[in-house]
Amino acid sequence: MLLRLAKHMPSLNTANLFLTLTSLFFLLASYAVLFSAFLPLSAVPVCPHSSPTSFLTYQRCQLLDVLAKDTHYKYFALLIIPTTSYFVIANWVGWQYYQNS
């Protein structure tokens, strides 16, 4: 029985991937919601067409700056994940109660 369970266990690389992605999301969400109000704007470029060599056509378009300046949708994008998780869990529990009654 123990050997059968060991075959279906995820690898250590999968666990490290989930921990890394979770930490990255937590840091990005923390910056967008909390730390962006206290820290200066970042300089992480996103647009591939922005080149610092041409001064006249340089377009300032940075991902973290867009999140920091936004006052409404950054909360929606970050809070949709726990809201969806709660909705799925609540529906699953309700379905279990319905099936077992």
CSV table of C-alpha atoms in Angstrom, one decimal, residues 17-91:
chain,number,residue,atom,x,y,z
A,17,LEU,CA,7.8,25.3,-8.3
A,18,PHE,CA,4.6,25.9,-6.3
A,19,LEU,CA,6.5,27.5,-3.4
A,20,THR,CA,8.4,29.8,-5.8
A,21,LEU,CA,5.3,30.9,-7.7
A,22,THR,CA,3.4,31.4,-4.4
A,23,SER,CA,6.1,33.5,-3.0
A,24,LEU,CA,6.4,35.5,-6.2
A,25,PHE,CA,2.6,36.2,-6.2
A,26,PHE,CA,2.7,37.1,-2.5
A,27,LEU,CA,5.5,39.6,-3.1
A,28,LEU,CA,3.9,41.1,-6.2
A,29,ALA,CA,0.5,41.4,-4.4
A,30,SER,CA,2.1,42.9,-1.3
A,31,TYR,CA,3.8,45.5,-3.4
A,32,ALA,CA,0.7,46.3,-5.4
A,33,VAL,CA,-1.6,46.7,-2.5
A,34,LEU,CA,0.6,47.8,0.4
A,35,PHE,CA,4.1,48.8,-0.3
A,36,SER,CA,3.5,50.9,-3.5
A,37,ALA,CA,2.0,53.6,-1.4
A,38,PHE,CA,5.2,54.0,0.6
A,39,LEU,CA,7.9,53.3,-2.0
A,40,PRO,CA,8.9,55.3,-5.1
A,41,LEU,CA,7.9,54.1,-8.5
A,42,SER,CA,10.0,51.2,-9.9
A,43,ALA,CA,11.8,51.0,-13.2
A,44,VAL,CA,10.9,47.5,-14.5
A,45,PRO,CA,10.2,47.9,-18.3
A,46,VAL,CA,7.5,45.8,-19.9
A,47,CYS,CA,6.9,47.3,-23.4
A,48,PRO,CA,9.4,45.8,-25.9
A,49,HIS,CA,9.1,48.8,-28.2
A,50,SER,CA,10.4,51.2,-25.6
A,51,SER,CA,14.1,51.9,-26.1
A,52,PRO,CA,16.1,54.2,-23.9
A,53,THR,CA,18.3,55.2,-26.9
A,54,SER,CA,15.7,57.2,-28.8
A,55,PHE,CA,14.7,60.0,-26.4
A,56,LEU,CA,11.7,61.3,-28.4
A,57,THR,CA,10.0,57.9,-28.9
A,58,TYR,CA,10.7,56.5,-25.5
A,59,GLN,CA,7.4,55.4,-23.9
A,60,ARG,CA,7.4,54.8,-20.2
A,61,CYS,CA,5.4,51.7,-19.7
A,62,GLN,CA,6.2,49.7,-16.6
A,63,LEU,CA,4.3,46.9,-15.1
A,64,LEU,CA,4.8,47.7,-11.4
A,65,ASP,CA,4.2,51.4,-12.0
A,66,VAL,CA,0.9,50.6,-13.6
A,67,LEU,CA,-0.1,48.6,-10.5
A,68,ALA,CA,1.1,51.3,-8.1
A,69,LYS,CA,-0.8,54.0,-9.8
A,70,ASP,CA,-4.0,52.1,-10.2
A,71,THR,CA,-6.6,52.6,-7.4
A,72,HIS,CA,-9.3,50.2,-8.2
A,73,TYR,CA,-8.5,47.2,-10.4
A,74,LYS,CA,-5.4,46.1,-8.6
A,75,TYR,CA,-7.6,45.1,-5.7
A,76,PHE,CA,-9.9,43.2,-8.0
A,77,ALA,CA,-7.2,41.2,-9.7
A,78,LEU,CA,-5.6,40.2,-6.4
A,79,LEU,CA,-8.8,39.5,-4.5
A,80,ILE,CA,-10.4,37.4,-7.2
A,81,ILE,CA,-8.2,34.4,-6.3
A,82,PRO,CA,-9.3,34.0,-2.6
A,83,THR,CA,-12.9,34.9,-3.6
A,84,THR,CA,-12.9,32.2,-6.2
A,85,SER,CA,-11.3,29.7,-3.8
A,86,TYR,CA,-14.0,30.4,-1.2
A,87,PHE,CA,-16.8,30.1,-3.7
A,88,VAL,CA,-15.4,26.7,-5.0
A,89,ILE,CA,-15.0,25.3,-1.4
A,90,ALA,CA,-18.4,26.5,-0.3
A,91,ASN,CA,-20.1,25.0,-3.3
